[in-house]
C-alpha atoms as a printed R data frame, in Angstrom:
    type eleno elety resid chain resno      x        y       z
1   ATOM     1    CA   UNK     A     1 11.389  -83.746 -24.845
2   ATOM     2    CA   UNK     A     2 14.317  -86.080 -25.430
3   ATOM     3    CA   UNK     A     3 17.242  -86.385 -23.028
4   ATOM     4    CA   UNK     A     4 19.768  -84.582 -25.250
5   ATOM     5    CA   UNK     A     5 17.449  -81.572 -25.466
6   ATOM     6    CA   UNK     A     6 16.994  -81.621 -21.700
7   ATOM     7    CA   UNK     A     7 20.770  -81.631 -21.163
8   ATOM     8    CA   UNK     A     8 21.236  -78.788 -23.645
9   ATOM     9    CA   UNK     A     9 18.530  -76.731 -21.907
10  ATOM    10    CA   UNK     A    10 20.075  -77.391 -18.484
11  ATOM    11    CA   UNK     A    11 23.411  -76.094 -19.710
12  ATOM    12    CA   UNK     A    12 21.815  -73.149 -21.534
13  ATOM    13    CA   UNK     A    13 19.880  -72.165 -18.388
14  ATOM    14    CA   UNK     A    14 22.940  -72.303 -16.109
15  ATOM    15    CA   UNK     A    15 23.916  -68.968 -14.551
16  ATOM    16    CA   UNK     A    16 26.059  -66.858 -16.854
17  ATOM    17    CA   UNK     A    17 29.289  -67.673 -15.067
18  ATOM    18    CA   UNK     A    18 32.038  -69.671 -16.815
19  ATOM    19    CA   UNK     A    19 32.796  -71.809 -13.737
20  ATOM    20    CA   UNK     A    20 29.129  -72.714 -13.218
21  ATOM    21    CA   UNK     A    21 28.600  -73.492 -16.888
22  ATOM    22    CA   UNK     A    22 31.705  -75.708 -16.867
23  ATOM    23    CA   UNK     A    23 30.459  -77.521 -13.739
24  ATOM    24    CA   UNK     A    24 27.019  -78.137 -15.261
25  ATOM    25    CA   UNK     A    25 28.662  -79.396 -18.468
26  ATOM    26    CA   UNK     A    26 30.878  -81.707 -16.420
27  ATOM    27    CA   UNK     A    27 28.013  -83.286 -14.471
28  ATOM    28    CA   UNK     A    28 25.598  -83.483 -17.414
29  ATOM    29    CA   UNK     A    29 26.914  -86.939 -18.467
30  ATOM    30    CA   UNK     A    30 26.220  -88.256 -14.948
31  ATOM    31    CA   UNK     A    31 22.631  -87.033 -15.126
32  ATOM    32    CA   UNK     A    32 22.237  -88.388 -18.659
33  ATOM    33    CA   UNK     A    33 23.535  -91.821 -17.663
34  ATOM    34    CA   UNK     A    34 21.129  -91.952 -14.713
35  ATOM    35    CA   UNK     A    35 18.170  -90.726 -16.807
36  ATOM    36    CA   UNK     A    36 18.711  -93.447 -19.406
37  ATOM    37    CA   UNK     A    37 17.710  -96.062 -16.817
38  ATOM    38    CA   UNK     A    38 14.080  -94.961 -16.886
39  ATOM    39    CA   UNK     A    39 11.245  -95.681 -19.286
40  ATOM    40    CA   UNK     A    40 10.292  -92.056 -19.853
41  ATOM    41    CA   UNK     A    41 11.825  -88.637 -20.235
42  ATOM    42    CA   UNK     A    42  9.067  -86.757 -18.378
43  ATOM    43    CA   UNK     A    43  7.714  -87.438 -14.888
44  ATOM    44    CA   UNK     A    44  5.188  -85.870 -12.546
45  ATOM    45    CA   UNK     A    45  5.862  -84.631  -9.039
46  ATOM    46    CA   UNK     A    46  3.517  -83.311  -6.399
47  ATOM    47    CA   UNK     A    47  4.176  -79.779  -5.243
48  ATOM    48    CA   UNK     A    48  2.573  -77.440  -2.789
49  ATOM    49    CA   UNK     A    49  0.973  -74.291  -4.134
50  ATOM    50    CA   UNK     A    50  4.150  -72.353  -3.327
51  ATOM    51    CA   UNK     A    51  6.276  -74.700  -5.468
52  ATOM    52    CA   UNK     A    52  7.784  -76.918  -2.747
53  ATOM    53    CA   UNK     A    53  8.069  -80.618  -3.555
54  ATOM    54    CA   UNK     A    54  5.973  -82.961  -1.486
55  ATOM    55    CA   UNK     A    55  8.421  -84.930   0.611
56  ATOM    56    CA   UNK     A    56  7.538  -88.183   2.292
57  ATOM    57    CA   UNK     A    57  9.259  -89.661   5.329
58  ATOM    58    CA   UNK     A    58  9.512  -93.438   5.186
59  ATOM    59    CA   UNK     A    59 10.310  -95.351   8.343
60  ATOM    60    CA   UNK     A    60 11.300  -98.985   8.747
61  ATOM    61    CA   UNK     A    61  8.828 -100.932  10.837
62  ATOM    62    CA   UNK     A    62 11.494 -103.121  12.388
63  ATOM    63    CA   UNK     A    63 14.770 -102.306  14.132
64  ATOM    64    CA   UNK     A    64 16.913 -100.348  13.509
65  ATOM    65    CA   UNK     A    65 13.991  -98.043  12.496
66  ATOM    66    CA   UNK     A    66 15.838  -95.958   9.934
67  ATOM    67    CA   UNK     A    67 14.041  -93.029   8.368
68  ATOM    68    CA   UNK     A    68 14.379  -91.892   4.790
69  ATOM    69    CA   UNK     A    69 13.022  -88.701   3.225
70  ATOM    70    CA   UNK     A    70 11.951  -89.215  -0.391
71  ATOM    71    CA   UNK     A    71 10.272  -87.499  -3.295
72  ATOM    72    CA   UNK     A    72  8.145  -89.512  -5.677
73  ATOM    73    CA   UNK     A    73  8.330  -88.977  -9.443
74  ATOM    74    CA   UNK     A    74  5.297  -90.556 -11.097
75  ATOM    75    CA   UNK     A    75  5.251  -91.863 -14.643
76  ATOM    76    CA   UNK     A    76  1.848  -90.363 -15.397
77  ATOM    77    CA   UNK     A    77 -0.340  -87.514 -14.240
78  ATOM    78    CA   UNK     A    78 -3.018  -90.053 -13.321
79  ATOM    79    CA   UNK     A    79 -0.620  -91.861 -10.973
80  ATOM    80    CA   UNK     A    80  0.375  -88.572  -9.356
81  ATOM    81    CA   UNK     A    81 -3.252  -87.507  -8.945
82  ATOM    82    CA   UNK     A    82 -4.104  -90.859  -7.373
83  ATOM    83    CA   UNK     A    83 -1.321  -90.364  -4.827
84  ATOM    84    CA   UNK     A    84 -2.257  -86.799  -3.958
85  ATOM    85    CA   UNK     A    85 -5.106  -88.329  -1.942
86  ATOM    86    CA   UNK     A    86 -7.439  -85.483  -2.781
87  ATOM    87    CA   UNK     A    87 -5.208  -82.912  -1.112
88  ATOM    88    CA   UNK     A    88 -6.271  -79.667  -2.778
89  ATOM    89    CA   UNK     A    89 -3.055  -77.966  -1.682
90  ATOM    90    CA   UNK     A    90 -0.981  -80.287  -3.881
91  ATOM    91    CA   UNK     A    91 -0.586  -79.735  -7.594
92  ATOM    92    CA   UNK     A    92  0.748  -82.166 -10.174
93  ATOM    93    CA   UNK     A    93  3.714  -80.725 -12.083
94  ATOM    94    CA   UNK     A    94  5.288  -82.311 -15.156
95  ATOM    95    CA   UNK     A    95  9.096  -82.265 -15.054
96  ATOM    96    CA   UNK     A    96 11.767  -83.482 -17.447
97  ATOM    97    CA   UNK     A    97 13.946  -86.127 -15.787
98  ATOM    98    CA   UNK     A    98 17.288  -84.314 -16.270
99  ATOM    99    CA   UNK     A    99 16.254  -81.136 -14.378
100 ATOM   100    CA   UNK     A   100 14.549  -83.340 -11.779
101 ATOM   101    CA   UNK     A   101 17.797  -85.206 -11.126
102 ATOM   102    CA   UNK     A   102 19.738  -81.932 -11.139
103 ATOM   103    CA   UNK     A   103 17.421  -80.431  -8.519
104 ATOM   104    CA   UNK     A   104 17.745  -83.583  -6.427
105 ATOM   105    CA   UNK     A   105 21.421  -82.707  -5.929
106 ATOM   106    CA   UNK     A   106 20.431  -79.605  -3.940
107 ATOM   107    CA   UNK     A   107 17.317  -81.042  -2.287
108 ATOM   108    CA   UNK     A   108 18.588  -81.226   1.261
109 ATOM   109    CA   UNK     A   109 17.225  -83.010   3.428
110 ATOM   110    CA   UNK     A   110 15.908  -85.407   0.744
111 ATOM   111    CA   UNK     A   111 17.631  -88.798   0.732
112 ATOM   112    CA   UNK     A   112 16.233  -90.251  -2.485
113 ATOM   113    CA   UNK     A   113 14.053  -89.808  -5.509
114 ATOM   114    CA   UNK     A   114 11.679  -92.708  -6.097
115 ATOM   115    CA   UNK     A   115 10.820  -93.005  -9.799
116 ATOM   116    CA   UNK     A   116  7.561  -94.915 -10.276
117 ATOM   117    CA   UNK     A   117  6.798  -96.271 -13.747
118 ATOM   118    CA   UNK     A   118  3.379  -96.710 -15.345
119 ATOM   119    CA   UNK     A   119  0.941  -98.269 -15.725
120 ATOM   120    CA   UNK     A   120  0.412  -98.815 -12.006
121 ATOM   121    CA   UNK     A   121  3.558  -97.564 -10.292
122 ATOM   122    CA   UNK     A   122  4.455 -101.034  -9.055
123 ATOM   123    CA   UNK     A   123  7.830 -100.894 -10.799
124 ATOM   124    CA   UNK     A   124 10.137  -98.225  -9.508
125 ATOM   125    CA   UNK     A   125 13.688  -97.119  -9.038
126 ATOM   126    CA   UNK     A   126 15.416  -95.377  -6.173
127 ATOM   127    CA   UNK     A   127 17.946  -92.670  -6.944
128 ATOM   128    CA   UNK     A   128 20.054  -91.980  -3.886
129 ATOM   129    CA   UNK     A   129 20.925  -88.302  -3.567
130 ATOM   130    CA   UNK     A   130 24.164  -89.209  -1.792
131 ATOM   131    CA   UNK     A   131 25.317  -91.597  -4.536
132 ATOM   132    CA   UNK     A   132 24.523  -88.993  -7.201
133 ATOM   133    CA   UNK     A   133 26.436  -86.382  -5.173
134 ATOM   134    CA   UNK     A   134 29.390  -88.769  -4.825
135 ATOM   135    CA   UNK     A   135 29.589  -89.099  -8.603
136 ATOM   136    CA   UNK     A   136 29.421  -85.314  -8.988
137 ATOM   137    CA   UNK     A   137 32.109  -84.765  -6.338
138 ATOM   138    CA   UNK     A   138 34.340  -87.284  -8.069
139 ATOM   139    CA   UNK     A   139 33.812  -85.662 -11.465
140 ATOM   140    CA   UNK     A   140 34.406  -82.149 -10.162
141 ATOM   141    CA   UNK     A   141 37.079  -83.225  -7.632
142 ATOM   142    CA   UNK     A   142 35.168  -81.604  -4.763
143 ATOM   143    CA   UNK     A   143 35.692  -82.409  -1.082
144 ATOM   144    CA   UNK     A   144 32.987  -84.625   0.478
145 ATOM   145    CA   UNK     A   145 31.428  -81.834   2.563
146 ATOM   146    CA   UNK     A   146 30.376  -79.794  -0.519
147 ATOM   147    CA   UNK     A   147 26.808  -80.439  -1.673
């Protein structure tokens, strides 16, 4: 599914409220610009059986020992399966990149989405939730404390 179709579906699936539809239309270009950085339009995430994303806490090994909570988006189902480490409670779910980025905006306490590209996942990109939110706030003229 191409990016334009994904944007159109995101807008079409917005709640039937003029303010919400206008907000989704306003932030769609931000999501589109971000999505164009990646090699693919579809990625794979690991979810629990009840539909929760698998989140991973990364911790620096040296001072100041910052922690970061991330979600991985894999460029292929094979990569995602390899990273599920045989955990039968995790399922691989294919997701278009635009809705994935949109859901990242509300994924508190997630700090970032790590997009891993095929063939081996060695090349990747980090999408900071906070930087994406800052762009949305700026576009919608929202105060900083609104997620």
